[in-house]
Amino acid sequence: MNRTDRLYAIVEELRAISPRLRTARDLAARHGVSVRTVERDISALQQSGVPIYADVGRRGGYALEKSMSLPPLNFTAAEAVALAVAIARGGDGPFAQAGQSALRKILAAMSAQSADAARQLADRVRILEGPEDIAPIPIPPEVEQAVLARRVLRLDYLDRSGTYSTREVEPVALLHGSNGWYLLAWCLLRDEPRNFRLDRIKAIELTDRVGTERTIEMCRPAEPVHEVRMISLG
């Protein structure tokens, strides 16, 4: 069993017995690895957002927080792989790491048979990358956090005319255009909405200040951009 399969198996096992505990020694024996390896696996799962907690003591162990776990999901293998493909193709989009975390949680909540079928199907779907493909520029985590919590950003920015400036902005939305991702924000220096191409941001600082809540409709972009179509959650 490789590490990825072992991580999924550990989550599924803890989910099945929750709220009871499973010791690191028991998990190590079940998966044929050392206790130290299990501890590293648990730490990796916790860092990725899986709600595993440790109960220390002689009878302690690990458990999955029942209120934070999902019941078995009736996702088909094709549905799970469709989500994986969408996440892989949107690797430079907002909250890409959160998408990977969500997919891991979905697989962990699926039945073992369905999850195995999804992994087998995923192995038969590949994304080809030619030599001309340009590696996508990931959205800075500071921008994601700013949009999520409406936090003011301090930017060092190089505009299309080559002018360099430092300014503070209140984030409004993320837009996608022909030149990649843009941050639509209210520029406090100009006191008007502006689009900032993410690949032109040379330095960025996330401040503790919360900006004014504004909608896209309230802010007409100063620089033409094709807005990404509305994202639907069903």
mmCIF file with all atom_site columns, N, CA and C in Angstrom, residues 169-173 183-187 192-196 219:
data_model
loop_
_atom_site.group_PDB
_atom_site.id
_atom_site.type_symbol
_atom_site.label_atom_id
_atom_site.label_alt_id
_atom_site.label_comp_id
_atom_site.label_asym_id
_atom_site.label_entity_id
_atom_site.label_seq_id
_atom_site.pdbx_PDB_ins_code
_atom_site.Cartn_x
_atom_site.Cartn_y
_atom_site.Cartn_z
_atom_site.occupancy
_atom_site.B_iso_or_equiv
_atom_site.pdbx_formal_charge
_atom_site.auth_seq_id
_atom_site.auth_comp_id
_atom_site.auth_asym_id
_atom_site.auth_atom_id
_atom_site.pdbx_PDB_model_num
ATOM 1  N N  . VAL A 1 169 ? -5.484  48.469 -1.047  1.00 0.00 ? 169 VAL A N  1
ATOM 2  C CA . VAL A 1 169 ? -6.725  48.198 -1.781  1.00 0.00 ? 169 VAL A CA 1
ATOM 3  C C  . VAL A 1 169 ? -7.650  47.355 -0.924  1.00 0.00 ? 169 VAL A C  1
ATOM 4  N N  . GLU A 1 170 ? -8.951  47.553 -1.146  1.00 0.00 ? 170 GLU A N  1
ATOM 5  C CA . GLU A 1 170 ? -9.978  46.733 -0.502  1.00 0.00 ? 170 GLU A CA 1
ATOM 6  C C  . GLU A 1 170 ? -10.483 45.726 -1.536  1.00 0.00 ? 170 GLU A C  1
ATOM 7  N N  . PRO A 1 171 ? -10.289 44.416 -1.320  1.00 0.00 ? 171 PRO A N  1
ATOM 8  C CA . PRO A 1 171 ? -10.649 43.415 -2.318  1.00 0.00 ? 171 PRO A CA 1
ATOM 9  C C  . PRO A 1 171 ? -12.153 43.330 -2.531  1.00 0.00 ? 171 PRO A C  1
ATOM 10 N N  . VAL A 1 172 ? -12.549 43.116 -3.781  1.00 0.00 ? 172 VAL A N  1
ATOM 11 C CA . VAL A 1 172 ? -13.952 42.955 -4.131  1.00 0.00 ? 172 VAL A CA 1
ATOM 12 C C  . VAL A 1 172 ? -14.203 41.560 -4.705  1.00 0.00 ? 172 VAL A C  1
ATOM 13 N N  . ALA A 1 173 ? -13.418 41.161 -5.714  1.00 0.00 ? 173 ALA A N  1
ATOM 14 C CA . ALA A 1 173 ? -13.667 39.881 -6.372  1.00 0.00 ? 173 ALA A CA 1
ATOM 15 C C  . ALA A 1 173 ? -12.438 39.460 -7.167  1.00 0.00 ? 173 ALA A C  1
ATOM 16 N N  . LEU A 1 183 ? -7.408  40.848 -9.708  1.00 0.00 ? 183 LEU A N  1
ATOM 17 C CA . LEU A 1 183 ? -8.078  41.215 -8.469  1.00 0.00 ? 183 LEU A CA 1
ATOM 18 C C  . LEU A 1 183 ? -8.829  42.510 -8.709  1.00 0.00 ? 183 LEU A C  1
ATOM 19 N N  . LEU A 1 184 ? -10.142 42.453 -8.617  1.00 0.00 ? 184 LEU A N  1
ATOM 20 C CA . LEU A 1 184 ? -10.951 43.670 -8.658  1.00 0.00 ? 184 LEU A CA 1
ATOM 21 C C  . LEU A 1 184 ? -11.004 44.216 -7.238  1.00 0.00 ? 184 LEU A C  1
ATOM 22 N N  . ALA A 1 185 ? -10.553 45.439 -7.048  1.00 0.00 ? 185 ALA A N  1
ATOM 23 C CA . ALA A 1 185 ? -10.454 46.001 -5.706  1.00 0.00 ? 185 ALA A CA 1
ATOM 24 C C  . ALA A 1 185 ? -10.731 47.500 -5.741  1.00 0.00 ? 185 ALA A C  1
ATOM 25 N N  . TRP A 1 186 ? -11.068 48.019 -4.568  1.00 0.00 ? 186 TRP A N  1
ATOM 26 C CA . TRP A 1 186 ? -11.246 49.464 -4.415  1.00 0.00 ? 186 TRP A CA 1
ATOM 27 C C  . TRP A 1 186 ? -9.900  50.043 -3.992  1.00 0.00 ? 186 TRP A C  1
ATOM 28 N N  . CYS A 1 187 ? -9.314  50.852 -4.883  1.00 0.00 ? 187 CYS A N  1
ATOM 29 C CA . CYS A 1 187 ? -8.004  51.437 -4.618  1.00 0.00 ? 187 CYS A CA 1
ATOM 30 C C  . CYS A 1 187 ? -8.175  52.632 -3.684  1.00 0.00 ? 187 CYS A C  1
ATOM 31 N N  . GLU A 1 192 ? -11.238 54.731 -6.117  1.00 0.00 ? 192 GLU A N  1
ATOM 32 C CA . GLU A 1 192 ? -12.082 54.208 -7.181  1.00 0.00 ? 192 GLU A CA 1
ATOM 33 C C  . GLU A 1 192 ? -11.710 52.748 -7.429  1.00 0.00 ? 192 GLU A C  1
ATOM 34 N N  . PRO A 1 193 ? -12.595 51.993 -8.112  1.00 0.00 ? 193 PRO A N  1
ATOM 35 C CA . PRO A 1 193 ? -12.290 50.581 -8.367  1.00 0.00 ? 193 PRO A CA 1
ATOM 36 C C  . PRO A 1 193 ? -11.207 50.444 -9.440  1.00 0.00 ? 193 PRO A C  1
ATOM 37 N N  . ARG A 1 194 ? -10.364 49.446 -9.267  1.00 0.00 ? 194 ARG A N  1
ATOM 38 C CA . ARG A 1 194 ? -9.310  49.148 -10.230 1.00 0.00 ? 194 ARG A CA 1
ATOM 39 C C  . ARG A 1 194 ? -9.152  47.632 -10.349 1.00 0.00 ? 194 ARG A C  1
ATOM 40 N N  . ASN A 1 195 ? -8.687  47.206 -11.544 1.00 0.00 ? 195 ASN A N  1
ATOM 41 C CA . ASN A 1 195 ? -8.305  45.815 -11.745 1.00 0.00 ? 195 ASN A CA 1
ATOM 42 C C  . ASN A 1 195 ? -6.797  45.692 -11.623 1.00 0.00 ? 195 ASN A C  1
ATOM 43 N N  . PHE A 1 196 ? -6.341  44.709 -10.882 1.00 0.00 ? 196 PHE A N  1
ATOM 44 C CA . PHE A 1 196 ? -4.911  44.477 -10.717 1.00 0.00 ? 196 PHE A CA 1
ATOM 45 C C  . PHE A 1 196 ? -4.575  43.082 -11.239 1.00 0.00 ? 196 PHE A C  1
ATOM 46 N N  . CYS A 1 219 ? -18.850 48.041 -8.585  1.00 0.00 ? 219 CYS A N  1
ATOM 47 C CA . CYS A 1 219 ? -17.507 48.467 -9.006  1.00 0.00 ? 219 CYS A CA 1
ATOM 48 C C  . CYS A 1 219 ? -17.307 48.144 -10.481 1.00 0.00 ? 219 CYS A C  1
#
